[in-house]
Short mmCIF file of C-alpha atoms in Angstrom, two decimals:
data_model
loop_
_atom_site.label_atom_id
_atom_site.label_comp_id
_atom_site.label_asym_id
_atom_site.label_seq_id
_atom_site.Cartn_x
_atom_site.Cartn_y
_atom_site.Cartn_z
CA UNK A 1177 -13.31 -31.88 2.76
CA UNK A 1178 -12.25 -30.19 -1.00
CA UNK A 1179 -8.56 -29.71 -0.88
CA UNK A 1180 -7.39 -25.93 -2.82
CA UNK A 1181 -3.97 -25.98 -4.40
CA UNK A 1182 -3.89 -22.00 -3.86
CA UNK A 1183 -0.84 -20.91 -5.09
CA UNK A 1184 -0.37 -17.16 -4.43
CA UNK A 1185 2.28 -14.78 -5.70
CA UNK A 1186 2.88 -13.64 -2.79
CA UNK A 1187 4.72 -14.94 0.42
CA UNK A 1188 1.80 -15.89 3.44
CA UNK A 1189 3.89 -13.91 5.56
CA UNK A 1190 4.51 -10.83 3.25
CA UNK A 1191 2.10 -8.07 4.35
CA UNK A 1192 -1.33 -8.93 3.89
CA UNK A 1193 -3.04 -8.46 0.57
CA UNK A 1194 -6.19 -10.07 -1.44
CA UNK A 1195 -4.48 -13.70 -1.51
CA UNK A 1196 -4.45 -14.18 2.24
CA UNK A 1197 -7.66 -12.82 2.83
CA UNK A 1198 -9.08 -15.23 -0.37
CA UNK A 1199 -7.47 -18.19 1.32
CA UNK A 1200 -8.02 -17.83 5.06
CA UNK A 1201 -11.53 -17.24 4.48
CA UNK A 1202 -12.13 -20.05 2.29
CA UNK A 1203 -9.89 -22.53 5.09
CA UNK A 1204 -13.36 -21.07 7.26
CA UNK A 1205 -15.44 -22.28 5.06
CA UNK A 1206 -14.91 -25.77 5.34
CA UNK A 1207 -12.02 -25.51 2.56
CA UNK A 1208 -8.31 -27.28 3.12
CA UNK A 1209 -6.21 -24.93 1.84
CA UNK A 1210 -2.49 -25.87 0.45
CA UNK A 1211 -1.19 -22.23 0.47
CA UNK A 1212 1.75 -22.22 -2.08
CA UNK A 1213 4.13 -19.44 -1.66
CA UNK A 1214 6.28 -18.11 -4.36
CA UNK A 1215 8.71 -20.79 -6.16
CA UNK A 1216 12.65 -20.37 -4.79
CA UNK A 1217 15.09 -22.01 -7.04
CA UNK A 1218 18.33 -23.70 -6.75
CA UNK A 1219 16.82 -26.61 -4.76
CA UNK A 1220 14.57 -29.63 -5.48
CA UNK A 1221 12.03 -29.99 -2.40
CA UNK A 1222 8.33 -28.93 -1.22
CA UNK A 1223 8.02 -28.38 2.58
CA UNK A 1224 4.84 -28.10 4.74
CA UNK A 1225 3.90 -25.65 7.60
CA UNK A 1226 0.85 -25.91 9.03
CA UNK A 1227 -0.44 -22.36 9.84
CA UNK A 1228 -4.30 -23.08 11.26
CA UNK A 1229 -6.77 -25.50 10.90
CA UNK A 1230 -7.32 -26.51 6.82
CA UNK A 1231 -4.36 -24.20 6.39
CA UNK A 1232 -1.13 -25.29 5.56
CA UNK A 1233 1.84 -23.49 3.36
CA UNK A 1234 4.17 -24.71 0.94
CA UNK A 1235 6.99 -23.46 0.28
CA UNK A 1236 8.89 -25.10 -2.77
CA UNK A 1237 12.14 -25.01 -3.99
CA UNK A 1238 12.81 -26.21 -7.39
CA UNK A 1239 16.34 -26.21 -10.24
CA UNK A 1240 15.39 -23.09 -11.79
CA UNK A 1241 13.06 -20.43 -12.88
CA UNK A 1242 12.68 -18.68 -16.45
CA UNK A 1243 9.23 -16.56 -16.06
CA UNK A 1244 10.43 -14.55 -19.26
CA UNK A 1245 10.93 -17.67 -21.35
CA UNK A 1246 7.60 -19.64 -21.01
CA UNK A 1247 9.16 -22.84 -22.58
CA UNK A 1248 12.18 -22.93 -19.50
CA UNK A 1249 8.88 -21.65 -17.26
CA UNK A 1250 6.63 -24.33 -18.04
CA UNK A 1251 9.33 -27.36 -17.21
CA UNK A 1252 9.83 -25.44 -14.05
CA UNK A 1253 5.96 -26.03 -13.17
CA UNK A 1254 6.07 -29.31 -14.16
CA UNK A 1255 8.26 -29.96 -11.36
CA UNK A 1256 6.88 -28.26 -8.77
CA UNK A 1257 3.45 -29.50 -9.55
CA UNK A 1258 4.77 -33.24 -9.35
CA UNK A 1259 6.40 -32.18 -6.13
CA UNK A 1260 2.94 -30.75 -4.91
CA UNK A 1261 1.33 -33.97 -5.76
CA UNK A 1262 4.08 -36.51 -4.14
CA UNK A 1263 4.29 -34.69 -0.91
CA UNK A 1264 0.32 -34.10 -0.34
CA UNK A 1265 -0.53 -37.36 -1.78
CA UNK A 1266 -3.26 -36.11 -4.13
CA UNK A 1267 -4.91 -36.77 -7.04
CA UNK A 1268 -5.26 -33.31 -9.06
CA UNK A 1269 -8.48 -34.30 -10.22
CA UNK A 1270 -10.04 -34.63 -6.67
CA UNK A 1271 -8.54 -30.86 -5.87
CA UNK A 1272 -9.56 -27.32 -6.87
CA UNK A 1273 -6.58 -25.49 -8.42
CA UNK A 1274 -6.73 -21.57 -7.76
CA UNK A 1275 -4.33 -19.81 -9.57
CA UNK A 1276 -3.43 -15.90 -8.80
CA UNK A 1277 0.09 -16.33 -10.34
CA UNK A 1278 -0.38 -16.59 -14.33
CA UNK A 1279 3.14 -17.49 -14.79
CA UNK A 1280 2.25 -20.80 -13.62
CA UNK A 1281 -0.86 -21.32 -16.12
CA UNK A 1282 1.05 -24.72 -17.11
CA UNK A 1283 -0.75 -26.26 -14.25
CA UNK A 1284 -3.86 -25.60 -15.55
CA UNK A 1285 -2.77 -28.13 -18.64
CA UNK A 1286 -3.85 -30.59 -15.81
CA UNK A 1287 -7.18 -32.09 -15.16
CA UNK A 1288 -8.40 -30.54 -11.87
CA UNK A 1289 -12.00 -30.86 -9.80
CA UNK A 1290 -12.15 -27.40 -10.79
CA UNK A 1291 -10.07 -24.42 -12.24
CA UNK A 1292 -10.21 -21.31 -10.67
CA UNK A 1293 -8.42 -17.83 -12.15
CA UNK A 1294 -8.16 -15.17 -9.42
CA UNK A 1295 -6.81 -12.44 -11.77
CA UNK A 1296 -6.44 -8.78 -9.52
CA UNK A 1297 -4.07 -6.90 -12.16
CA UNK A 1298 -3.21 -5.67 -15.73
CA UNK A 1299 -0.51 -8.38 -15.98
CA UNK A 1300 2.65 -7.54 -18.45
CA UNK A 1301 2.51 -3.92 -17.47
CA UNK A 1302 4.71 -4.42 -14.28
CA UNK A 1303 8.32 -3.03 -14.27
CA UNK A 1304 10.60 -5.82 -16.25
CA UNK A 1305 7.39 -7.74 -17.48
CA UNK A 1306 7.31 -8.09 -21.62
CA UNK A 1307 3.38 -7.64 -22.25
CA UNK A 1308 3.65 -10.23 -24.85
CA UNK A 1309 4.89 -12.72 -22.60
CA UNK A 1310 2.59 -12.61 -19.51
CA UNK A 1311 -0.80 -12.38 -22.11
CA UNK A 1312 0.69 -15.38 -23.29
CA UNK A 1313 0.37 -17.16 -19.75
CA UNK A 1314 -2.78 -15.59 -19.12
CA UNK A 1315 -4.74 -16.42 -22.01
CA UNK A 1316 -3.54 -20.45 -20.73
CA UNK A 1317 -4.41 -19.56 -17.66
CA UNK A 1318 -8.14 -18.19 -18.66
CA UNK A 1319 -8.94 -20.98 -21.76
CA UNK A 1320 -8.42 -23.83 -19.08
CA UNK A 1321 -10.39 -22.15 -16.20
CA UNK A 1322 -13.71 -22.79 -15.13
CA UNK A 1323 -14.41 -19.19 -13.40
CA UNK A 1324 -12.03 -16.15 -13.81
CA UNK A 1325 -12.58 -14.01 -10.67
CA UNK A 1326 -11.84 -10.07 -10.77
CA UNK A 1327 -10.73 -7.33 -8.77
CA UNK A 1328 -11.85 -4.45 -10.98
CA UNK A 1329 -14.65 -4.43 -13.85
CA UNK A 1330 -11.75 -2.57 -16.34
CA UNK A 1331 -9.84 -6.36 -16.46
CA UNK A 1332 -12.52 -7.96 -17.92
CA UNK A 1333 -12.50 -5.67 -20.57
CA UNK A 1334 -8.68 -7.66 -21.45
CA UNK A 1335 -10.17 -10.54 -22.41
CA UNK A 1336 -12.26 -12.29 -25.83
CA UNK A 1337 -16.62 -12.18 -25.51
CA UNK A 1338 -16.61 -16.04 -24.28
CA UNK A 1339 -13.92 -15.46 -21.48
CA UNK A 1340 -15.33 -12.89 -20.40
CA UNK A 1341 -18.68 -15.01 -19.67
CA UNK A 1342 -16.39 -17.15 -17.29
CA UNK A 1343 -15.68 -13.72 -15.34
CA UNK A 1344 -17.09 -13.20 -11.71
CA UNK A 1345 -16.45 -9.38 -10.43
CA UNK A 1346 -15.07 -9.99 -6.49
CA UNK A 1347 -13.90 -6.74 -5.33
CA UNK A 1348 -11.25 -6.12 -2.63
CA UNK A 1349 -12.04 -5.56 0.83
CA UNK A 1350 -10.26 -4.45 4.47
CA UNK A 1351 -8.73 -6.32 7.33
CA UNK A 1352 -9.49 -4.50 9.69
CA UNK A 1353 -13.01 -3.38 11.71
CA UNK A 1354 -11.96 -1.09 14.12
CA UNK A 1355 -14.02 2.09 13.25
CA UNK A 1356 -12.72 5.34 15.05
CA UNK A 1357 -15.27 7.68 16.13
CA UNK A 1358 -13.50 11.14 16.15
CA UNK A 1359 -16.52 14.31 16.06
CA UNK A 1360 -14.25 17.07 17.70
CA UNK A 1361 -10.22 16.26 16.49
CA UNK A 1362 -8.43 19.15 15.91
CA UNK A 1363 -6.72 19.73 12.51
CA UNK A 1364 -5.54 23.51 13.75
CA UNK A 1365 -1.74 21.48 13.79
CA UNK A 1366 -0.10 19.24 11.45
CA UNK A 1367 -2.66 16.91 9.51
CA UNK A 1368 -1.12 13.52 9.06
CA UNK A 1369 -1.27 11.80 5.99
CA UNK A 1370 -0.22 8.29 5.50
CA UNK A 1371 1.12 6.36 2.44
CA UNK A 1372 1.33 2.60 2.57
CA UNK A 1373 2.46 0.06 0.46
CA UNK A 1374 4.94 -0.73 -2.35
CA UNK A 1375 6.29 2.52 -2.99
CA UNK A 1376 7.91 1.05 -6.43
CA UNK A 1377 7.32 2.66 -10.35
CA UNK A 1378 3.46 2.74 -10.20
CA UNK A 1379 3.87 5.47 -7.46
CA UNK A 1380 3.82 9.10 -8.19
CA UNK A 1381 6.54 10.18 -5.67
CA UNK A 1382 6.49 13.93 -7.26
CA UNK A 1383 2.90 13.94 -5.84
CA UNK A 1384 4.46 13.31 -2.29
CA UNK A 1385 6.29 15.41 -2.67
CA UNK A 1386 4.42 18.07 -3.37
CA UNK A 1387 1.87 17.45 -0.58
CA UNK A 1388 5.47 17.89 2.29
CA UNK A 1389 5.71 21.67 0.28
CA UNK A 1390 2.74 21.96 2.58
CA UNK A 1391 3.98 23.74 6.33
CA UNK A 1392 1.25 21.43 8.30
CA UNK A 1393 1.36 18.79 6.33
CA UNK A 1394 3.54 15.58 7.98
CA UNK A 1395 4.01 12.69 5.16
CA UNK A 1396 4.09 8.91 6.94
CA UNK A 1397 5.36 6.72 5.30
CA UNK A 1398 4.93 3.11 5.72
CA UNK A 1399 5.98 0.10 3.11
CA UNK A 1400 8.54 -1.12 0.72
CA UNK A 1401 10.68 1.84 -1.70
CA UNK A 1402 13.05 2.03 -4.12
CA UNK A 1403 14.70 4.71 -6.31
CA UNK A 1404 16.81 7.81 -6.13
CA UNK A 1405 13.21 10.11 -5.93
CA UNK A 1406 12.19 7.59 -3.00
CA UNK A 1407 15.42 8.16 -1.39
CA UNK A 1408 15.45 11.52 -1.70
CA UNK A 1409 11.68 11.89 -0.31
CA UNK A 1410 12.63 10.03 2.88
CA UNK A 1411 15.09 13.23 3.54
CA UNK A 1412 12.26 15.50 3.53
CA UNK A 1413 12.06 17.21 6.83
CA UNK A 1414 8.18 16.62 6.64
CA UNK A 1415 8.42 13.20 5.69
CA UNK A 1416 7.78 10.47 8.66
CA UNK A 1417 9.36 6.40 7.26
CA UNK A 1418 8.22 4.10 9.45
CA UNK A 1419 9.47 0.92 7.35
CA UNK A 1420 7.22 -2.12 7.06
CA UNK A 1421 5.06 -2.89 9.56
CA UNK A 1422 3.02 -5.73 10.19
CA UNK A 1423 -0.80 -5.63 10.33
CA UNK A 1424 -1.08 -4.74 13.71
CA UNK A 1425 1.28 -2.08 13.85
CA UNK A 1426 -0.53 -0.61 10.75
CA UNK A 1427 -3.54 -0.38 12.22
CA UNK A 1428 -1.72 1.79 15.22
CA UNK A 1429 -0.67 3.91 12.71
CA UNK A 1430 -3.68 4.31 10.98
CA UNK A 1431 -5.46 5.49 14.21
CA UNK A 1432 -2.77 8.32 14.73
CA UNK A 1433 -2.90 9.33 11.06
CA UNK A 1434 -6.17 11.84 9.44
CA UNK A 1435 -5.42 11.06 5.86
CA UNK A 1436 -4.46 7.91 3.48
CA UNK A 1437 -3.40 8.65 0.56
CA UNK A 1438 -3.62 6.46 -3.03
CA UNK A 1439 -0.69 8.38 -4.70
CA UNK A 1440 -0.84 5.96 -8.02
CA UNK A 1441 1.03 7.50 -11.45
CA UNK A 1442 -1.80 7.90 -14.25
CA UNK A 1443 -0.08 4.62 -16.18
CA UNK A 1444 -2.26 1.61 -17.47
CA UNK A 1445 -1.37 -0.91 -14.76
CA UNK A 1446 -3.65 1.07 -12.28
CA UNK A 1447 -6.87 1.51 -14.96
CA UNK A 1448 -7.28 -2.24 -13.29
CA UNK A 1449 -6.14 -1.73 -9.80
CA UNK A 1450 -8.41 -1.95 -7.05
CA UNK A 1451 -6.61 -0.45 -4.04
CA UNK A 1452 -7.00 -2.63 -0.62
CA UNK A 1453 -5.41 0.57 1.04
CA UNK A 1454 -8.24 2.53 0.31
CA UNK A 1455 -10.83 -0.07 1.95
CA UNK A 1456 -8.18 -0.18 4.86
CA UNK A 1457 -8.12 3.38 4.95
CA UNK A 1458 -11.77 4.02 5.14
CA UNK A 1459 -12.59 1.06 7.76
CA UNK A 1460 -9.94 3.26 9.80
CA UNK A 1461 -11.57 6.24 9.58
CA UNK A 1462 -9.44 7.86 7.65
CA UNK A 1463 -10.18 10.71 4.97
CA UNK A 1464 -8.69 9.37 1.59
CA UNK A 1465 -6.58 11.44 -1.27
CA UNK A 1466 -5.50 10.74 -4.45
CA UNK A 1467 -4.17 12.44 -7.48
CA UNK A 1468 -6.98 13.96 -10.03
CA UNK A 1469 -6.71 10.68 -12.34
CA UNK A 1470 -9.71 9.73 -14.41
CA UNK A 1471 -9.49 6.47 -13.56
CA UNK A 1472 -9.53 6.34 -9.86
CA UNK A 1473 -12.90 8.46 -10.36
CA UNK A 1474 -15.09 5.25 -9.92
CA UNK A 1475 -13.13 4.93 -6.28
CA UNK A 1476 -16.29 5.89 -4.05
CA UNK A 1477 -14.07 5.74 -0.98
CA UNK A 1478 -11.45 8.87 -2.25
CA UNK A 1479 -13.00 11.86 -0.87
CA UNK A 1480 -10.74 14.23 -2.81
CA UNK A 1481 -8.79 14.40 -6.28
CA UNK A 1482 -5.80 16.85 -5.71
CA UNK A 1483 -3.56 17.80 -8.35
CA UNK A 1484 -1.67 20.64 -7.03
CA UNK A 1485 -0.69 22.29 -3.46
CA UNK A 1486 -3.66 24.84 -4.19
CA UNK A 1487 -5.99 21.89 -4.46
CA UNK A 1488 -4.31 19.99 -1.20
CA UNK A 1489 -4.63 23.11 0.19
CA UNK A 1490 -8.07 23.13 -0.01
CA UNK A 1491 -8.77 19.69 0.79
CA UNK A 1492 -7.59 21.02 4.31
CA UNK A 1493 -9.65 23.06 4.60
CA UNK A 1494 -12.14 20.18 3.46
CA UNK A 1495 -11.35 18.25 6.49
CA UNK A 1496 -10.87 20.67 8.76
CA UNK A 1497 -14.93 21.95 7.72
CA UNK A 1498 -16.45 17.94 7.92
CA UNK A 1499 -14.51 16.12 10.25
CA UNK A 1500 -15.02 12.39 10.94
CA UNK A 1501 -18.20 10.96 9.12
CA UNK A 1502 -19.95 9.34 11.60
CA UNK A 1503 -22.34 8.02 9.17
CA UNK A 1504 -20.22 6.19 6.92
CA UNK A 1505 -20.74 3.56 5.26
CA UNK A 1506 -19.58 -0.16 6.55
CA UNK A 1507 -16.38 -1.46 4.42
CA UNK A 1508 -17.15 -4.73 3.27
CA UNK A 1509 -14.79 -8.00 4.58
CA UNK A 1510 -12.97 -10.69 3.04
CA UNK A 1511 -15.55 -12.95 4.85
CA UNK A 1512 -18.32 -11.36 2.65
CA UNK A 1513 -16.02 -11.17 -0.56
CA UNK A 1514 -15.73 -15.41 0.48
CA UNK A 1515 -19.36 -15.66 0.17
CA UNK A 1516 -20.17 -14.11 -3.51
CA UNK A 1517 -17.45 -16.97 -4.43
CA UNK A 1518 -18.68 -20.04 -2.59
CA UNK A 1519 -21.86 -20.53 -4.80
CA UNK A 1520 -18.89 -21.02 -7.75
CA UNK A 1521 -17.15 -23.51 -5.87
#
């Protein structure tokens, strides 16, 4: 069995995103997956949880982390690469490396079975990321790989003619596949509409708050936020915070809600964003919204672009004329993401 070194920059137990559907699919697939979870400093050990069959985390702790200075960085990975190695007893070279953290492109320096780029974002143009710096890891990261999967066809566009030859265009997909059959639900009331997620500086709280100017509109909110315009949203009379939930409790709210909304801020981290909330949403049966953005245009699961109350006004009226589509369209699966990347592996 092919042992993945699949390190993830994200915690396995943070709310479910592209890397744990990637890796639990491949662990299906006949894969052993070493599920590395975000490095923690102050500490010099690598400990093992196994989570399922040919799925096991690690969660490392090594001296000290310097993502913003790629000389301190790269030491850093050095270490908890040779920790990775001593504790699973491998030989790199026998092992697939897939990488979804670029900060970490030293271990691609190493001589794997096979190097693997899972790149799902316009990296640098986070809050407190210097551009410079993180093009820096991820043109290591990309020279040393031997296939460069993508989110969204806009990334490729980031990198030189021959590394873009390396790139394989894997979309996101939902976790769920409960499909809600509503014909005759009556909108006369509030409408519910739901915003999940990271509600951090890509997120155009303004445009929330416009939509809870709305009398029968009731804003749920559910996810991560920070900021004085955050704070002050959550005091909105027509505003609903639920906190973070797990998947399952989601998925409840999903099935009370009529509307998800993508509220992203027209900035260039989301030309290359490929929303798992909106695949989510529509599995739900949800009706999806988003801001009138050119770039979410391409998004064939947002029903309307809304840029003002008149506009959300009518996009009321929208839902209140169609309903629930019972015709629509099956949202594809990790499992079937999985299998446009196992002819790669």
């Amino acid at each position: 069995m092919i042992k993945i070194i699949f390190v993830s920059p994200v915690n396995f137990e943070a709310l479910k995103q592209r890397h744990q559907g990637l890796a639990l699919e491949l662990a299906k697939n006949n894969y052993e997956i070493f599920f590395v979870n975000p490095l923690c400093s102050n500490g010099f050990s690598c400990k093992t949880l196994k989570k399922a069959k040919n799925f096991t985390i690690l969660d490392i702790k090594i001296p000290f982390k310097a993502a913003s200075y790629p000389i301190i960085q790269n030491i850093s990975i050095k270490i908890a690469l040779k920790l990775i190695i001593k504790k699973l007893h491998i030989n790199p070279s026998d092992c697939i490396l897939w990488l979804a953290e670029p900060c970490y492109a030293e271990m691609t320096n190493r001589k794997w079975r096979k190097i693997i780029y899972d790149c799902c974002d316009l990296h640098g143009n986070f809050p407190k990321q210097k551009y410079e710096t993180w093009q820096s890891y991820e043109s290591i990261a990309a020279a040393n790989s031997d296939l460069i999967t993508i989110s969204h066809p806009f990334i490729k566009e980031h990198f030189s003619e021959s590394i873009q030859k390396k790139c394989l265009l894997i979309p996101n997909a939902t976790f769920f596949n409960y499909y809600k059959n509503e014909q005759n639900k009556d909108y006369s009331n509030k409408i519910k509409i739901l915003s999940s997620g990271a509600h951090y500086e890509w997120v155009d709280i303004d445009w929330l708050e416009m939509l809870t100017s709305i009398d029968n509109i009731e804003l749920h909110i559910a996810g991560k936020g920070r900021g004085k315009a955050f704070n002050q949203l959550l005091k909105n009379q027509n505003v609903v915070f639920h906190g973070e939930l797990n998947t399952d409790q989601l998925l409840k709210l999903m099935k009370e809600c009529d509307v998800g909304l993508i509220p992203f801020k027209n900035i260039e981290l989301i030309k290359g964003v490929d929303p798992i909330k909106a695949y989510d949403y529509r599995a739900t049966g949800l009706k999806i919204w988003a801001p009138d953005i050119e770039s979410l245009y391409s998004n064939k699961y947002i029903d309307s672009f809304i840029k003002d109350a008149e506009q959300a006004k009518e996009a009321i009226e929208k839902l209140k004329d169609t309903g629930f589509n019972e015709d629509i369209e099956k949202v594809p699966t990790w499992s079937e993401r999985v299998e446009m990347i196992l002819p790669y592996m």
